[in-house]
PDB file of C-alpha atoms in Angstrom:
ATOM      1  CA  MET P   1      92.655  93.017  51.483  1.00 44.00           C
ATOM      2  CA  PHE P   2      91.429  92.912  55.203  1.00 53.00           C
ATOM      3  CA  GLY P   3      89.045  90.256  56.636  1.00 52.00           C
ATOM      4  CA  GLY P   4      85.334  91.082  57.015  1.00 52.00           C
ATOM      5  CA  GLY P   5      85.205  91.805  60.229  1.00 61.00           C
ATOM      6  CA  GLY P   6      87.661  90.417  62.857  1.00 75.00           C
ATOM      7  CA  MET P   7      90.245  87.678  63.190  1.00 79.00           C
ATOM      8  CA  ASN P   8      89.232  84.339  63.989  1.00 84.00           C
ATOM      9  CA  PRO P   9      88.897  84.155  68.452  1.00 81.00           C
ATOM     10  CA  ARG P  10      91.250  80.932  68.128  1.00 86.00           C
ATOM     11  CA  LYS P  11      92.797  81.888  65.799  1.00 88.00           C
ATOM     12  CA  MET P  12      93.962  84.986  68.780  1.00 84.00           C
ATOM     13  CA  GLN P  13      94.502  83.139  70.981  1.00 82.00           C
ATOM     14  CA  GLN P  14      96.938  81.250  69.687  1.00 85.00           C
ATOM     15  CA  MET P  15      98.620  83.695  68.267  1.00 86.00           C
ATOM     16  CA  MET P  16      98.878  85.128  72.062  1.00 84.00           C
ATOM     17  CA  GLU P  17      99.860  82.246  73.459  1.00 84.00           C
ATOM     18  CA  GLN P  18     103.068  81.433  70.946  1.00 86.00           C
ATOM     19  CA  MET P  19     104.498  85.324  71.885  1.00 87.00           C
ATOM     20  CA  GLY P  20     103.859  84.639  75.297  1.00 87.00           C
ATOM     21  CA  ILE P  21     100.626  86.374  75.954  1.00 88.00           C
ATOM     22  CA  ASP P  22      98.669  84.641  78.585  1.00 89.00           C
ATOM     23  CA  VAL P  23      94.732  86.696  79.473  1.00 88.00           C
ATOM     24  CA  THR P  24      92.822  85.846  82.186  1.00 90.00           C
ATOM     25  CA  GLU P  25      89.483  86.804  83.291  1.00 92.00           C
ATOM     26  CA  ILE P  26      88.850  88.100  86.119  1.00 92.00           C
ATOM     27  CA  ASP P  27      85.357  87.520  88.102  1.00 93.00           C
ATOM     28  CA  ALA P  28      84.903  91.099  90.599  1.00 92.00           C
ATOM     29  CA  GLU P  29      81.340  92.404  91.713  1.00 93.00           C
ATOM     30  CA  SER P  30      83.018  96.065  92.200  1.00 92.00           C
ATOM     31  CA  VAL P  31      85.943  97.838  91.268  1.00 92.00           C
ATOM     32  CA  THR P  32      86.838 101.216  92.850  1.00 91.00           C
ATOM     33  CA  ILE P  33      89.270 103.438  91.515  1.00 92.00           C
ATOM     34  CA  THR P  34      90.176 106.659  93.291  1.00 90.00           C
ATOM     35  CA  THR P  35      92.536 109.564  91.167  1.00 90.00           C
ATOM     36  CA  SER P  36      94.915 111.831  92.539  1.00 88.00           C
ATOM     37  CA  ASP P  37      92.236 114.903  92.760  1.00 87.00           C
ATOM     38  CA  GLY P  38      90.143 112.880  94.896  1.00 87.00           C
ATOM     39  CA  GLU P  39      87.219 111.235  92.579  1.00 90.00           C
ATOM     40  CA  GLN P  40      86.346 108.033  92.274  1.00 91.00           C
ATOM     41  CA  LEU P  41      85.257 105.693  89.982  1.00 92.00           C
ATOM     42  CA  VAL P  42      82.854 103.221  91.187  1.00 92.00           C
ATOM     43  CA  PHE P  43      82.188  99.988  88.623  1.00 93.00           C
ATOM     44  CA  GLU P  44      79.407  98.061  89.557  1.00 93.00           C
ATOM     45  CA  ALA P  45      79.594  94.631  88.124  1.00 93.00           C
ATOM     46  CA  PRO P  46      82.262  94.905  85.291  1.00 94.00           C
ATOM     47  CA  GLU P  47      84.028  92.860  82.520  1.00 94.00           C
ATOM     48  CA  ILE P  48      87.900  92.409  83.642  1.00 94.00           C
ATOM     49  CA  THR P  49      90.773  90.936  81.826  1.00 92.00           C
ATOM     50  CA  ARG P  50      93.976  90.335  83.453  1.00 93.00           C
ATOM     51  CA  MET P  51      97.311  90.024  80.648  1.00 92.00           C
ATOM     52  CA  ASP P  52     100.229  88.574  81.692  1.00 91.00           C
ATOM     53  CA  ALA P  53     103.125  89.425  78.902  1.00 89.00           C
ATOM     54  CA  GLN P  54     106.909  90.194  79.777  1.00 83.00           C
ATOM     55  CA  GLY P  55     107.016  89.804  83.256  1.00 85.00           C
ATOM     56  CA  THR P  56     104.256  93.062  83.243  1.00 90.00           C
ATOM     57  CA  GLN P  57     100.309  91.733  84.240  1.00 91.00           C
ATOM     58  CA  THR P  58      98.435  94.744  82.353  1.00 92.00           C
ATOM     59  CA  TYR P  59      94.357  94.760  83.837  1.00 92.00           C
ATOM     60  CA  GLN P  60      91.502  96.080  81.324  1.00 93.00           C
ATOM     61  CA  ILE P  61      88.361  97.105  83.200  1.00 94.00           C
ATOM     62  CA  VAL P  62      85.057  97.293  80.965  1.00 94.00           C
ATOM     63  CA  GLY P  63      81.565  98.926  82.462  1.00 93.00           C
ATOM     64  CA  GLU P  64      79.963 101.901  82.769  1.00 93.00           C
ATOM     65  CA  PRO P  65      81.674 103.828  86.185  1.00 93.00           C
ATOM     66  CA  ASP P  66      78.854 106.622  88.709  1.00 92.00           C
ATOM     67  CA  ARG P  67      81.532 108.516  89.876  1.00 91.00           C
ATOM     68  CA  GLN P  68      82.115 109.921  93.547  1.00 85.00           C
ATOM     69  CA  GLU P  69      83.605 112.251  95.816  1.00 80.00           C
ATOM     70  CA  ALA P  70      86.373 110.971  97.732  1.00 66.00           C
ATOM     71  CA  SER P  71      85.278 111.631 101.854  1.00 60.00           C
ATOM     72  CA  GLY P  72      87.033 110.877 104.705  1.00 50.00           C
ATOM     73  CA  ALA P  73      83.814 108.908 105.283  1.00 40.00           C
ATOM     74  CA  ALA P  74      83.819 107.084 102.125  1.00 42.00           C
ATOM     75  CA  GLY P  75      87.721 106.300 103.295  1.00 43.00           C
ATOM     76  CA  ALA P  76      86.974 104.743 107.123  1.00 37.00           C
ATOM     77  CA  VAL P  77      84.307 102.305 105.480  1.00 39.00           C
ATOM     78  CA  GLU P  78      86.425 101.372 102.450  1.00 43.00           C
ATOM     79  CA  SER P  79      89.128 100.425 104.602  1.00 38.00           C
ATOM     80  CA  GLY P  80      86.925  98.211 106.625  1.00 39.00           C
ATOM     81  CA  ASN P  81      87.413  99.611 110.302  1.00 39.00           C
ATOM     82  CA  ALA P  82      83.935 101.145 111.257  1.00 38.00           C
ATOM     83  CA  GLY P  83      86.865 102.338 114.130  1.00 39.00           C
ATOM     84  CA  SER P  84      88.774 105.002 112.919  1.00 39.00           C
ATOM     85  CA  ASP P  85      85.519 106.914 112.313  1.00 42.00           C
ATOM     86  CA  ALA P  86      85.997 106.893 116.976  1.00 41.00           C
ATOM     87  CA  GLY P  87      89.653 107.920 116.201  1.00 41.00           C
ATOM     88  CA  ASP P  88      88.823 111.034 114.363  1.00 42.00           C
ATOM     89  CA  ASP P  89      87.208 112.797 117.125  1.00 42.00           C
ATOM     90  CA  SER P  90      89.780 112.283 119.698  1.00 40.00           C
ATOM     91  CA  GLY P  91      92.719 114.664 119.114  1.00 43.00           C
ATOM     92  CA  GLY P  92      93.619 114.673 115.397  1.00 45.00           C
ATOM     93  CA  ASP P  93      96.890 113.643 115.446  1.00 48.00           C
ATOM     94  CA  ALA P  94      98.957 112.383 111.706  1.00 46.00           C
ATOM     95  CA  ASP P  95      98.300 108.807 112.042  1.00 47.00           C
ATOM     96  CA  ASP P  96      94.370 108.878 112.619  1.00 54.00           C
ATOM     97  CA  GLU P  97      94.309 110.490 109.599  1.00 76.00           C
ATOM     98  CA  ILE P  98      96.489 108.310 106.936  1.00 86.00           C
ATOM     99  CA  PRO P  99      94.263 105.292 106.461  1.00 87.00           C
ATOM    100  CA  GLU P 100      95.767 101.587 107.308  1.00 86.00           C
ATOM    101  CA  SER P 101      94.394 100.507 104.046  1.00 86.00           C
ATOM    102  CA  ASP P 102      96.520 103.588 102.305  1.00 87.00           C
ATOM    103  CA  ILE P 103     100.000 102.540 103.995  1.00 88.00           C
ATOM    104  CA  LYS P 104      99.455  99.096 103.421  1.00 87.00           C
ATOM    105  CA  LEU P 105      99.103 100.262  99.895  1.00 87.00           C
ATOM    106  CA  VAL P 106     101.886 102.542  99.391  1.00 86.00           C
ATOM    107  CA  ALA P 107     104.241  99.825 100.629  1.00 86.00           C
ATOM    108  CA  SER P 108     102.825  96.756  98.658  1.00 84.00           C
ATOM    109  CA  GLN P 109     103.742  99.460  95.122  1.00 86.00           C
ATOM    110  CA  THR P 110     106.532 100.820  96.075  1.00 87.00           C
ATOM    111  CA  GLY P 111     108.253  97.742  97.948  1.00 88.00           C
ATOM    112  CA  VAL P 112     108.583 100.227 101.134  1.00 89.00           C
ATOM    113  CA  SER P 113     108.272  99.916 105.041  1.00 89.00           C
ATOM    114  CA  PRO P 114     104.999 100.680 106.534  1.00 88.00           C
ATOM    115  CA  SER P 115     106.826 103.398 107.953  1.00 89.00           C
ATOM    116  CA  GLU P 116     108.145 104.859 105.134  1.00 91.00           C
ATOM    117  CA  ALA P 117     104.950 104.943 103.821  1.00 88.00           C
ATOM    118  CA  ARG P 118     103.415 106.510 106.410  1.00 90.00           C
ATOM    119  CA  GLU P 119     106.068 108.924 105.943  1.00 90.00           C
ATOM    120  CA  ALA P 120     105.432 109.853 102.550  1.00 90.00           C
ATOM    121  CA  LEU P 121     101.877 109.989 102.857  1.00 89.00           C
ATOM    122  CA  GLU P 122     102.600 112.694 105.086  1.00 90.00           C
ATOM    123  CA  ALA P 123     104.202 114.225 102.798  1.00 90.00           C
ATOM    124  CA  GLU P 124     101.952 114.433 100.139  1.00 88.00           C
ATOM    125  CA  ASP P 125      98.931 115.039 102.303  1.00 87.00           C
ATOM    126  CA  GLY P 126      97.635 111.711 102.336  1.00 87.00           C
ATOM    127  CA  GLU P 127      97.425 111.365  98.164  1.00 86.00           C
ATOM    128  CA  PRO P 128      98.115 108.044  97.372  1.00 86.00           C
ATOM    129  CA  ALA P 129      99.074 108.480  93.917  1.00 87.00           C
ATOM    130  CA  ALA P 130     101.849 110.970  95.413  1.00 87.00           C
ATOM    131  CA  ALA P 131     103.355 109.205  97.821  1.00 87.00           C
ATOM    132  CA  ILE P 132     103.646 106.435  95.804  1.00 87.00           C
ATOM    133  CA  SER P 133     105.247 108.215  92.582  1.00 85.00           C
ATOM    134  CA  ARG P 134     107.673 110.102  95.661  1.00 88.00           C
ATOM    135  CA  LEU P 135     109.085 107.047  97.047  1.00 86.00           C
ATOM    136  CA  GLU P 136     109.710 105.298  92.611  1.00 81.00           C
TER     137      GLU P 136
END
């Protein structure tokens, strides 16, 4: 009943175009996913595909991740702000505990101001995923 092992890629592309689905390959060196429990999944040289359909973008990452525990030092390296390590020894107020990259991430994902994003992060103990859920 069904053909031998798959559909012609060209035919598949034509069908997707007819349905308004656009697929784009993304060339990336690495992708890091930080889970809500603090684990980091780091994909080196992944195959990434973005699919645009009905106003929604879906990303598919193919590769084998290296699993790492998230730490404060890793967060500082990822944000590219090496000076933040020196600030940790100074006084420890709440502004130093929340990385600027997390504030920008929450603000961009939810459309709120950076100050609202910071408040949500502080309320959620610095967990970006929880802060995003709180604001949605």
